[in-house]
mmCIF file of C-alpha atoms and ligand atoms in Angstrom:
data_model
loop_
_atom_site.group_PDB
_atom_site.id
_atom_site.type_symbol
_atom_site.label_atom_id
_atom_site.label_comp_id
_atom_site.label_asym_id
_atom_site.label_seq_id
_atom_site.Cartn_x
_atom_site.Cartn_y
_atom_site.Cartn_z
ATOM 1 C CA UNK A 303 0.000 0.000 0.000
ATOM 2 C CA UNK A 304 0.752 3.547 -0.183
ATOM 3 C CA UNK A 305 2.675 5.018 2.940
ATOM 4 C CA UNK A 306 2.256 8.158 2.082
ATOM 5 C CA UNK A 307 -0.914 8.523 2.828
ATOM 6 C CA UNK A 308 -3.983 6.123 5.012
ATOM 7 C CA UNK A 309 -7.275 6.525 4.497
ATOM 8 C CA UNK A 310 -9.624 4.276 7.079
ATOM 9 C CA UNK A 311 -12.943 4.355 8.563
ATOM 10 C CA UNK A 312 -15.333 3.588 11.247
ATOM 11 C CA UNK A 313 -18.772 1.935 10.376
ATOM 12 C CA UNK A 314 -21.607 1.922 13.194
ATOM 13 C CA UNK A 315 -24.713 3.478 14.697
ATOM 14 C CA UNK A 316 -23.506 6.312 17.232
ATOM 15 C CA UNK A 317 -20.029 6.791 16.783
ATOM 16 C CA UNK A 318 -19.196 10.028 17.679
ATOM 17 C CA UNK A 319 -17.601 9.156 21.022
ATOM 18 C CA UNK A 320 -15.554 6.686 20.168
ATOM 19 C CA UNK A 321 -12.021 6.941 20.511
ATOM 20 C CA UNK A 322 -10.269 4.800 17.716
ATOM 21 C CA UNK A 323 -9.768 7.422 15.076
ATOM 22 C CA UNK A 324 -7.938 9.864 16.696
ATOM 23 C CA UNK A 325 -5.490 6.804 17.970
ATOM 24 C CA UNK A 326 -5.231 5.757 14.368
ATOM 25 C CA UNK A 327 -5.024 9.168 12.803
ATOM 26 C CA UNK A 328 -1.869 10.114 15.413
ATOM 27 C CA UNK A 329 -0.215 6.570 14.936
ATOM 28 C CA UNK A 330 -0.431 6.590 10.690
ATOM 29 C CA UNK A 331 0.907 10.366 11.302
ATOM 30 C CA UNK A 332 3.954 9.153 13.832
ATOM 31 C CA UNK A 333 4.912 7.132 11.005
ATOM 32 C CA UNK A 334 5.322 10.254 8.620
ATOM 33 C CA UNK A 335 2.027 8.854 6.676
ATOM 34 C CA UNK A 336 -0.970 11.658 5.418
ATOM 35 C CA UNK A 337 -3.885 9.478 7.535
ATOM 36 C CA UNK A 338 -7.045 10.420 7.615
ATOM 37 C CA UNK A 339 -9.866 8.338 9.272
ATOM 38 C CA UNK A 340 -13.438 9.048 8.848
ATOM 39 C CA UNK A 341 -16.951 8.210 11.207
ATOM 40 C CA UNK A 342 -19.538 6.688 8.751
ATOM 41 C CA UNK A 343 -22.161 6.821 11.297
ATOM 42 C CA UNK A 344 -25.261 5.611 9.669
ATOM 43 C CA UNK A 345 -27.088 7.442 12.051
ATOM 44 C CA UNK A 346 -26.492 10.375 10.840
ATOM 45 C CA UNK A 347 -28.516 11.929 7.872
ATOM 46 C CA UNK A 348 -26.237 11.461 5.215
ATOM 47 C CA UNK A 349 -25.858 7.778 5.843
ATOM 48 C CA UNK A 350 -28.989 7.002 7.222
ATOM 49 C CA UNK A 351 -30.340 5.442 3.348
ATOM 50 C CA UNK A 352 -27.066 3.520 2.874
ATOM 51 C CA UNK A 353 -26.945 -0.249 3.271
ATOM 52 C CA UNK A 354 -23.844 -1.922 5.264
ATOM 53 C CA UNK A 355 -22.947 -3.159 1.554
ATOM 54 C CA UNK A 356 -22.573 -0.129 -0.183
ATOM 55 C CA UNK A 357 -20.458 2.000 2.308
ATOM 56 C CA UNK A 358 -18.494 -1.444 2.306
ATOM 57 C CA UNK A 359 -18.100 -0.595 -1.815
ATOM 58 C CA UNK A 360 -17.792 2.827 -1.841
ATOM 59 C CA UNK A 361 -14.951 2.268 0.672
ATOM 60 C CA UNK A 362 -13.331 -0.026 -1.980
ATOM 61 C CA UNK A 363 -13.972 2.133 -4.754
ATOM 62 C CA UNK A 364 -12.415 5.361 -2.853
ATOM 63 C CA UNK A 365 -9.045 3.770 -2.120
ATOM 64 C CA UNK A 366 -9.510 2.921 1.623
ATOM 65 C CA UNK A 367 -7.229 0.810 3.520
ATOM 66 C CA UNK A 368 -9.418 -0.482 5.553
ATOM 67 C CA UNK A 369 -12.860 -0.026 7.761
ATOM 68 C CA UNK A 370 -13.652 -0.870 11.831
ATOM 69 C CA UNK A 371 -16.654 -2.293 12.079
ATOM 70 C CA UNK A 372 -18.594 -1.629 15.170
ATOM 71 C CA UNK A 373 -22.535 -2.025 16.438
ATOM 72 C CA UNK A 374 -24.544 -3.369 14.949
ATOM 73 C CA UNK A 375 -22.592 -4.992 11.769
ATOM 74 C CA UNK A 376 -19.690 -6.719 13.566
ATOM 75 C CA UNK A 377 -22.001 -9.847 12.242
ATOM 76 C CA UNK A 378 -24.010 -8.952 8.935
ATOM 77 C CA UNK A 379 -20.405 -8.582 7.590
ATOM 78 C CA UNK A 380 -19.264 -11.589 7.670
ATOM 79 C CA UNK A 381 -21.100 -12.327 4.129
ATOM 80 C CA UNK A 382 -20.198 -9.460 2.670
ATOM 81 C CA UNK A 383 -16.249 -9.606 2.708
ATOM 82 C CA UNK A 384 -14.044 -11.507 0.189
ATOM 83 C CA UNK A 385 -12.244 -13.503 2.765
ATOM 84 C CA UNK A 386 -12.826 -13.649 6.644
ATOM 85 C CA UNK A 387 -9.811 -14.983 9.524
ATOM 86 C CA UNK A 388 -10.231 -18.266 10.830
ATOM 87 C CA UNK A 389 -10.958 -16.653 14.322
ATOM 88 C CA UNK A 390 -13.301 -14.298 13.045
ATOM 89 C CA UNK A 391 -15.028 -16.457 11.155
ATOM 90 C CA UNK A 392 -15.525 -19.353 14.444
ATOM 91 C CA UNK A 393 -16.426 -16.512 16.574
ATOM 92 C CA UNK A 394 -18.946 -15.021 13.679
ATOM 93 C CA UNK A 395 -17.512 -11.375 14.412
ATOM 94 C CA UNK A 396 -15.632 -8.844 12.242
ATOM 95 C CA UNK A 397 -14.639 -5.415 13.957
ATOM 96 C CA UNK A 398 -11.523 -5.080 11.613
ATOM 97 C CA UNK A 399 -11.722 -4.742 7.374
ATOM 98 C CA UNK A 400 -8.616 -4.837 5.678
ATOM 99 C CA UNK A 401 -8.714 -3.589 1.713
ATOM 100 C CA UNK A 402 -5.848 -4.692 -0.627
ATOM 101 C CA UNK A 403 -4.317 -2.298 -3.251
ATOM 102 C CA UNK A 404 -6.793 -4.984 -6.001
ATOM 103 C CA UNK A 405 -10.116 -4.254 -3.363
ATOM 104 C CA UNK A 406 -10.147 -7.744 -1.932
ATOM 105 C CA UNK A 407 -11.712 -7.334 1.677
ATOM 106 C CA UNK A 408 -10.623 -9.709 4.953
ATOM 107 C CA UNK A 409 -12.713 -9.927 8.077
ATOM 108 C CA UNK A 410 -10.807 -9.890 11.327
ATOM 109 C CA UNK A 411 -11.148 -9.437 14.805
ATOM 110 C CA UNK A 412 -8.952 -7.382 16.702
ATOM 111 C CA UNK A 413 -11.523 -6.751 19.929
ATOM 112 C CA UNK A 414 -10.206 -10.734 20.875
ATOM 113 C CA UNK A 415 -7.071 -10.072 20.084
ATOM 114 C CA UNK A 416 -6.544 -6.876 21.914
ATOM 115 C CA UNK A 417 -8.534 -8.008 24.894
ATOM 116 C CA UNK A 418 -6.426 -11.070 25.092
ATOM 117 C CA UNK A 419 -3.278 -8.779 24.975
ATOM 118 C CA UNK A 420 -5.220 -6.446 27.944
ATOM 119 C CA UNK A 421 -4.674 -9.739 29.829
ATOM 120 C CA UNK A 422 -1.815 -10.826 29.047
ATOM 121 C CA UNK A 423 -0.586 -7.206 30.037
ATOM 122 C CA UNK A 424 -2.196 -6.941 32.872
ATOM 123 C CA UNK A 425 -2.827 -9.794 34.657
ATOM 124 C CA UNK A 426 0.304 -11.926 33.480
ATOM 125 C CA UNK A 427 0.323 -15.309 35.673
ATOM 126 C CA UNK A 428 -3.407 -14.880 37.278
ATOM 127 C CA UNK A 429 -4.848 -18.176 37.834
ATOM 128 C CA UNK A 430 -7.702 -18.901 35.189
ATOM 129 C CA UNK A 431 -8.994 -21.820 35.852
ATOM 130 C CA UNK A 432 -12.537 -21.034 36.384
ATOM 131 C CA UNK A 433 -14.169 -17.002 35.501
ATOM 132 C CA UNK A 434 -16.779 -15.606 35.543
ATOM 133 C CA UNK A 435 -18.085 -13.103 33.231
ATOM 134 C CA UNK A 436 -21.375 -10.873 33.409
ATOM 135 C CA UNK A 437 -22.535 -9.608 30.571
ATOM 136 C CA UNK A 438 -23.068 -10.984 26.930
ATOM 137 C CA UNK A 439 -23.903 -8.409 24.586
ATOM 138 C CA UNK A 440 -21.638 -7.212 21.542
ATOM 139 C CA UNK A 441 -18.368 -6.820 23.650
ATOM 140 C CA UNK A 442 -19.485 -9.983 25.918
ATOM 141 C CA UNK A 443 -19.119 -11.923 22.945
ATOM 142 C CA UNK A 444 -15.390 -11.166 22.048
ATOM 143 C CA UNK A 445 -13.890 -11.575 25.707
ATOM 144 C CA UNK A 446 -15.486 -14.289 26.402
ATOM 145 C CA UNK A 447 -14.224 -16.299 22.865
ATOM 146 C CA UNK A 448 -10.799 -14.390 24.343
ATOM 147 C CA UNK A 449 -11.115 -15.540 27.958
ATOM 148 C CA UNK A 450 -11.714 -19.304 26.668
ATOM 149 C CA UNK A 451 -9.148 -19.278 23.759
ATOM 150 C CA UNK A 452 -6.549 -17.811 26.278
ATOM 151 C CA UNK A 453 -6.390 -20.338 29.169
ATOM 152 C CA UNK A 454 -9.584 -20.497 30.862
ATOM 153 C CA UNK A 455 -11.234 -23.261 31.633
ATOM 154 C CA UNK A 456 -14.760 -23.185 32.143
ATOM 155 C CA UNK A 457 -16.393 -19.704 31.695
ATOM 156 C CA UNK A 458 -19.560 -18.911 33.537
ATOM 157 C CA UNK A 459 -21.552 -16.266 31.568
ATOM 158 C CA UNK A 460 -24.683 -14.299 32.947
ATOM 159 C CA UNK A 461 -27.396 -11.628 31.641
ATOM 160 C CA UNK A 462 -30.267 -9.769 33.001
ATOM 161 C CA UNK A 463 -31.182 -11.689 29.314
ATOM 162 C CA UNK A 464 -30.470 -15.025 30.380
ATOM 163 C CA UNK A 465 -31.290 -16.151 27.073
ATOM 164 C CA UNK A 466 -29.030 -13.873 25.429
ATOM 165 C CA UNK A 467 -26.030 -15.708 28.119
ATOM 166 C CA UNK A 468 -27.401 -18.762 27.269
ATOM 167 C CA UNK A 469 -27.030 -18.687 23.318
ATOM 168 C CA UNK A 470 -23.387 -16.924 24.128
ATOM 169 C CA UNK A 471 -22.461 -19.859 25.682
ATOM 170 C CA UNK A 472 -23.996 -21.974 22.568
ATOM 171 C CA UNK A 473 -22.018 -19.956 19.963
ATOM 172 C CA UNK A 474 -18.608 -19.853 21.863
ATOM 173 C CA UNK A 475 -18.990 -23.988 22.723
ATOM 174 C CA UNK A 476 -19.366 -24.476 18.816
ATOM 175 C CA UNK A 477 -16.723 -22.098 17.861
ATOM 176 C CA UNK A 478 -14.247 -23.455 20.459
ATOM 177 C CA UNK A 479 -15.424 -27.052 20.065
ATOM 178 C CA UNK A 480 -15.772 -28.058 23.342
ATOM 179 C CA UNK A 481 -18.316 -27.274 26.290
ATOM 180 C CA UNK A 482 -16.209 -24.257 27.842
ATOM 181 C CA UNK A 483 -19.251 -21.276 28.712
ATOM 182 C CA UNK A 484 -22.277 -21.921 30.717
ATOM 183 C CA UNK A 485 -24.585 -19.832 30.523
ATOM 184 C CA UNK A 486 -26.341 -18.764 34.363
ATOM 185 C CA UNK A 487 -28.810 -17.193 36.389
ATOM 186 C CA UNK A 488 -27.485 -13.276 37.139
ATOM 187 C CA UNK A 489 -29.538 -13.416 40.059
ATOM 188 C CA UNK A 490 -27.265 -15.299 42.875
ATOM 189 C CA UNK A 491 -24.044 -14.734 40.406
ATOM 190 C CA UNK A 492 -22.022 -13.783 43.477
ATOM 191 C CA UNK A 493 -22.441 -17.368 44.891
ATOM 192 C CA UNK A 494 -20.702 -18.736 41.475
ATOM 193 C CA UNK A 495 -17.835 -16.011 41.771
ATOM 194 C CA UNK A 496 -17.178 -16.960 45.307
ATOM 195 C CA UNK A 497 -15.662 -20.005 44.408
ATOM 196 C CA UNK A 498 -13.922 -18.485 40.830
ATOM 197 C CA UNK A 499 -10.442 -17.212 40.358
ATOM 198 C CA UNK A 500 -11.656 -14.417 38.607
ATOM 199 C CA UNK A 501 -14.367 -12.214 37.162
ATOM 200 C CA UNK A 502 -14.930 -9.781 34.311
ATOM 201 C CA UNK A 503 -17.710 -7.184 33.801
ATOM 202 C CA UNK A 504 -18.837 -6.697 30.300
ATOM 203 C CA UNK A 505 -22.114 -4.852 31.144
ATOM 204 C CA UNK A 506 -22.305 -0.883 30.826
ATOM 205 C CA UNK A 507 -22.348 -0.911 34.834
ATOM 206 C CA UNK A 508 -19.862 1.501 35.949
ATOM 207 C CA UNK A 509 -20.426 4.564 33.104
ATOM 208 C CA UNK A 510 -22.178 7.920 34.028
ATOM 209 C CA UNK A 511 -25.397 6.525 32.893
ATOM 210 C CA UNK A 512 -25.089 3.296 34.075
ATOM 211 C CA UNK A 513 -24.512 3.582 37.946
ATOM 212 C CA UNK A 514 -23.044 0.672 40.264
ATOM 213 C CA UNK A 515 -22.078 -2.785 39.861
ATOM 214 C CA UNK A 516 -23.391 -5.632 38.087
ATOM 215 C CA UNK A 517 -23.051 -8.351 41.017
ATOM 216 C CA UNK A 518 -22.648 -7.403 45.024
ATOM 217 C CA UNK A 519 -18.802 -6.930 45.303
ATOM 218 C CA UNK A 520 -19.038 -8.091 48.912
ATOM 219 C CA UNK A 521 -18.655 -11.728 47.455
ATOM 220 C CA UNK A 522 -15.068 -10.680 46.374
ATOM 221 C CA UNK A 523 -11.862 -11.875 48.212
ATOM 222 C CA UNK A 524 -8.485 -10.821 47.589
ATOM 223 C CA UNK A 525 -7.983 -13.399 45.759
ATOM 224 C CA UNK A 526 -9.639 -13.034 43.469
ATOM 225 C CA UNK A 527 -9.016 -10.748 39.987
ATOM 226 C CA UNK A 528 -11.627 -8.863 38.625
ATOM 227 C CA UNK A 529 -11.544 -7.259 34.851
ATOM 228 C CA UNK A 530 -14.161 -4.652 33.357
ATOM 229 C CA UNK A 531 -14.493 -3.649 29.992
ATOM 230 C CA UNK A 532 -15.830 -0.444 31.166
ATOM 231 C CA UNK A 533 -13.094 2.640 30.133
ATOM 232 C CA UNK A 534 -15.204 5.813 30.956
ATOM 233 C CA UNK A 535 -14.569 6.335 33.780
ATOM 234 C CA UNK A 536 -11.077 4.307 33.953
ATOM 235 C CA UNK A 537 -12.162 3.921 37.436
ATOM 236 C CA UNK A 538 -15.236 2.481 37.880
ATOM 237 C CA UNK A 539 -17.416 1.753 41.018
ATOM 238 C CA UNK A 540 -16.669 -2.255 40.530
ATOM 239 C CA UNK A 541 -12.903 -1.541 40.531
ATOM 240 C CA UNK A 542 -12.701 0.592 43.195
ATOM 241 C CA UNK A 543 -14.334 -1.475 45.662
ATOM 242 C CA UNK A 544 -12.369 -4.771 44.151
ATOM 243 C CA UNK A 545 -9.037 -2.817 44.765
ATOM 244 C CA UNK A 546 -10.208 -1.940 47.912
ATOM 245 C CA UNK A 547 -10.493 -5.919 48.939
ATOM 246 C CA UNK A 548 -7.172 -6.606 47.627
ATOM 247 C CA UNK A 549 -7.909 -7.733 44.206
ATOM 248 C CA UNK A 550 -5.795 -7.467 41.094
ATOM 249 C CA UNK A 551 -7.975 -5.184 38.440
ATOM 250 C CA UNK A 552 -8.001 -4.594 34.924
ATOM 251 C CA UNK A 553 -9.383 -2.018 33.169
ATOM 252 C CA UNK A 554 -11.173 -1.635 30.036
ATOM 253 C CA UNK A 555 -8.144 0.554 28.155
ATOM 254 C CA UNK A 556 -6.434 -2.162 27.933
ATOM 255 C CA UNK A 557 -8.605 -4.199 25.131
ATOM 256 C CA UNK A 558 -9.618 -0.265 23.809
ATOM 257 C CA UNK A 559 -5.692 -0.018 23.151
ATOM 258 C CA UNK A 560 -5.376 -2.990 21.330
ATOM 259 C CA UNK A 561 -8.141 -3.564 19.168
ATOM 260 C CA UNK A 562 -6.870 -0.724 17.718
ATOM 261 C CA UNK A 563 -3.142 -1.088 17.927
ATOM 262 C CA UNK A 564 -4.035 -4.443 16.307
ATOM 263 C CA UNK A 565 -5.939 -3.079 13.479
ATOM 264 C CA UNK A 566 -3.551 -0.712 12.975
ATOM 265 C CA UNK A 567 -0.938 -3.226 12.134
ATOM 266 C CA UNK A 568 -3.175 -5.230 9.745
ATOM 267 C CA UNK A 569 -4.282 -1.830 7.825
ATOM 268 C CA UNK A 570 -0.821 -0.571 7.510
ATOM 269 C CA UNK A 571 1.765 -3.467 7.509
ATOM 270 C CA UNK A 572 3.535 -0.797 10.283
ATOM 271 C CA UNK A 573 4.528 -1.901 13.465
ATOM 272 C CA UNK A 574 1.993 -0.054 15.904
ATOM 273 C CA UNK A 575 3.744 2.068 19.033
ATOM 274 C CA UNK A 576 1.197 0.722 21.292
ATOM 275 C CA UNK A 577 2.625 3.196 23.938
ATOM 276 C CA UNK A 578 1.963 5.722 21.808
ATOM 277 C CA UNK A 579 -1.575 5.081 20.878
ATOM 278 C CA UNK A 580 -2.195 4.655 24.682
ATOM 279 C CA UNK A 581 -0.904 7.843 25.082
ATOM 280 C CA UNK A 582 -3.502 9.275 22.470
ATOM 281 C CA UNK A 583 -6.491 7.484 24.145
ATOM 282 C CA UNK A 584 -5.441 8.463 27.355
ATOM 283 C CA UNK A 585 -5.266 12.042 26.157
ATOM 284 C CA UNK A 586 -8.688 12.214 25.155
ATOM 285 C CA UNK A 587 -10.084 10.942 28.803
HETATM 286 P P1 NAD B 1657 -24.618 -4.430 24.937
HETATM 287 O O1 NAD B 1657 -25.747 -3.530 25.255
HETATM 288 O O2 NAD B 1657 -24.532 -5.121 23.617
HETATM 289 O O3 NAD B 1657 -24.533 -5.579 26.060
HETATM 290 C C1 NAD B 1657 -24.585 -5.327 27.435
HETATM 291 C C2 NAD B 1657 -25.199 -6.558 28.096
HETATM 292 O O4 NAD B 1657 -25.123 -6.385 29.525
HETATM 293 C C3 NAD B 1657 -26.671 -6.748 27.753
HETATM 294 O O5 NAD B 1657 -26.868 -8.076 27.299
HETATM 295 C C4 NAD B 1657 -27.409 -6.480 29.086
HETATM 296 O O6 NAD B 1657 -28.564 -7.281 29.237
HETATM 297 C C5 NAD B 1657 -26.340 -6.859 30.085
HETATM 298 N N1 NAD B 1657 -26.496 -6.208 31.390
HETATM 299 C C6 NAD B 1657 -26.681 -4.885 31.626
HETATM 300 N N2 NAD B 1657 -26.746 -4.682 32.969
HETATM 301 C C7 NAD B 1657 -26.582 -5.882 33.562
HETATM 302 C C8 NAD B 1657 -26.539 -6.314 34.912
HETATM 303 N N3 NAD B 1657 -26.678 -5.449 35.928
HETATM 304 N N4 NAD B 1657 -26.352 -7.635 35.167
HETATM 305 C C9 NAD B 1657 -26.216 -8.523 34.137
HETATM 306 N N5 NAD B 1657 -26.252 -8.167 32.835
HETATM 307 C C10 NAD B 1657 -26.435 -6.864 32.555
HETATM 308 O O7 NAD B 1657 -23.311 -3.554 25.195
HETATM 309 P P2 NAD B 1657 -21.859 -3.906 24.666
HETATM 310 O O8 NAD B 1657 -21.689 -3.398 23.280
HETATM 311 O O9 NAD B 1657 -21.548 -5.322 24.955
HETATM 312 O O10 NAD B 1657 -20.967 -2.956 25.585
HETATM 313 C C11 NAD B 1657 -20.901 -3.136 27.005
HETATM 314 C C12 NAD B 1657 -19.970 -2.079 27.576
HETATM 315 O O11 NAD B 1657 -18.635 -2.326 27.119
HETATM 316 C C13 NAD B 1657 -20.227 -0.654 27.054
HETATM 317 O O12 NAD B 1657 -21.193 -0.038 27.844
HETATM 318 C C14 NAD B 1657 -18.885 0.019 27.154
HETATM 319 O O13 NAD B 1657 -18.741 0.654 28.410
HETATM 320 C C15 NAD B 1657 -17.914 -1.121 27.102
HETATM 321 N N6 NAD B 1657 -17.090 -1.168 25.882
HETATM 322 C C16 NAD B 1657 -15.767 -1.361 26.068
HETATM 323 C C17 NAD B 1657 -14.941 -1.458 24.986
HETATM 324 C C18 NAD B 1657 -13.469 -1.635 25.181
HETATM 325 O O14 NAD B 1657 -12.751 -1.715 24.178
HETATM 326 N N7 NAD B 1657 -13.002 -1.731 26.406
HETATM 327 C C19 NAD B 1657 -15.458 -1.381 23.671
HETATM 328 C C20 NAD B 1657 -16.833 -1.185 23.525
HETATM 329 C C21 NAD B 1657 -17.630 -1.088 24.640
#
């Protein structure tokens, strides 16, 4: 591809917060490379006619490098690309679009890769034998394909849905090909994570809008670990009060980072400063 210049893009419903362009637009920029990365927010007015398969071609047809896919097409995708990554393709997700110089398109996923590396950042050596993880929506799906691929054993998921933790479970058994997630009541959760090594939140519990926890925290022990996916605030109620008891935390920057840094690298062919891009994120707290 060109170097001289990267042109990439965003495609989702209510985009306008979201922090991967800028990290993208400073990183292509750091390596001396015109990059420009636009929202299609089909939201908006101007987009709000266009189907997920013609931004896909005019995207192609205008020279991009590559499109993020985000809520809700990480899945309608799938069909539409050229060629989709083994991972992506078991998991059923694309959040990554690479376009070659010819226009081929390849489906990737870069929210399980980068949530993996989160972990393997920040909680090198934690015992994983058994997690649990509340929440299964959009981002539920990726970390817990992530927490199952990378070590854990048997994944407990639960939902205020509990159908929508039960057929999470379903889909990441059949990708993973073996009976890893169980899908469970939310209501008595903190019974379950008693006796875990870990859990993760992957609800919206913890934002401004979204005050509290997802589970009682008084069920939490020191040693346990204890992961959210939540990044604004970096802080959140759930990690506060599990830092408090002694337990190692994770944040959500961490898989926010690296989906990115991630994509970045498959867009570009560039090596990624991932220090750098956290630097950008962090920047725009
Ligand atoms: P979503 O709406 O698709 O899914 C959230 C799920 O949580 C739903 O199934 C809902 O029923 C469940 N839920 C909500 N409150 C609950 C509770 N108290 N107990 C049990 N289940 C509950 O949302 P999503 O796209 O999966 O995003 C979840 C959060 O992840 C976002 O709010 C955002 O803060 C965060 N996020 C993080 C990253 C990152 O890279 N770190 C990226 C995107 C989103």
């Amino acid at each position: 591809m060109n170097r001289e210049s990267i042109l990439l893009g965003l495609i989702g419903e209510d985009i306008s917060l979201s922090r991967t362009p800028a990290m993208h637009e400073a990183e292509g920029l750091a390596h001396g490379a015109a990059t420009v990365y636009r929202r299609l927010d089909t939201r908006t007015e101007r987009l709000r006619e266009k189907t997920l398969a013609e931004l896909l071609e005019a995207a192609r047809a205008t020279g991009y490098n590559g499109l993020n896919i985000t809520h809700p097409y990480k899945q309608t995708v799938l069909p539409l690309l050229d060629h989709v990554s083994e991972q992506a393709a078991q998991l059923g997700s694309v959040n990554t679009v690479v376009i070659s110089a010819e226009g081929r398109t390849t489906g990737y996923n870069t929210d399980v890769t980068g949530f993996a590396r989160g972990l393997e950042e920040g909680l090198a050596d934690a015992t994983m034998t058994e997690v649990v993880q509340v929440g299964a929506g959009g981002v539920g799906n990726a970390v817990a394909y992530s927490l199952v691929t990378h070590g854990v054993e048997r994944l407990y998921v639960a939902d205020l849905d509990p159908g929508r933790a039960h057929s999470l479970a379903e889909e990441i058994n059949a990708a993973v090909g073996r009976e890893a997630v169980r899908g469970v009541d939310a209501v008595g959760i903190e019974e379950i994570i008693s006796r875990a090594d870990g859990v993760v939140n992957a609800t919206p519990m913890g934002m401004p809008a979204h005050p509290g926890t997802a589970f009682d925290t008084s069920c939490l022990m020191p040693r346990h670990w204890v992961g959210d996916v939540v990044y604004m605030p970096l802080e959140t109620r759930l990690l506060a009060e599990a830092r408090a008891v002694g337990c190692r935390t994770l944040d959500g920057t961490g898989m926010a980072i690296h989906q990115a840094v991630d994509a970045f690298r498959l867009f570009t062919g560039l090596e990624p400063d991932a220090e750098r891009m956290r630097t950008t994120f962090l920047s725009l707290s």
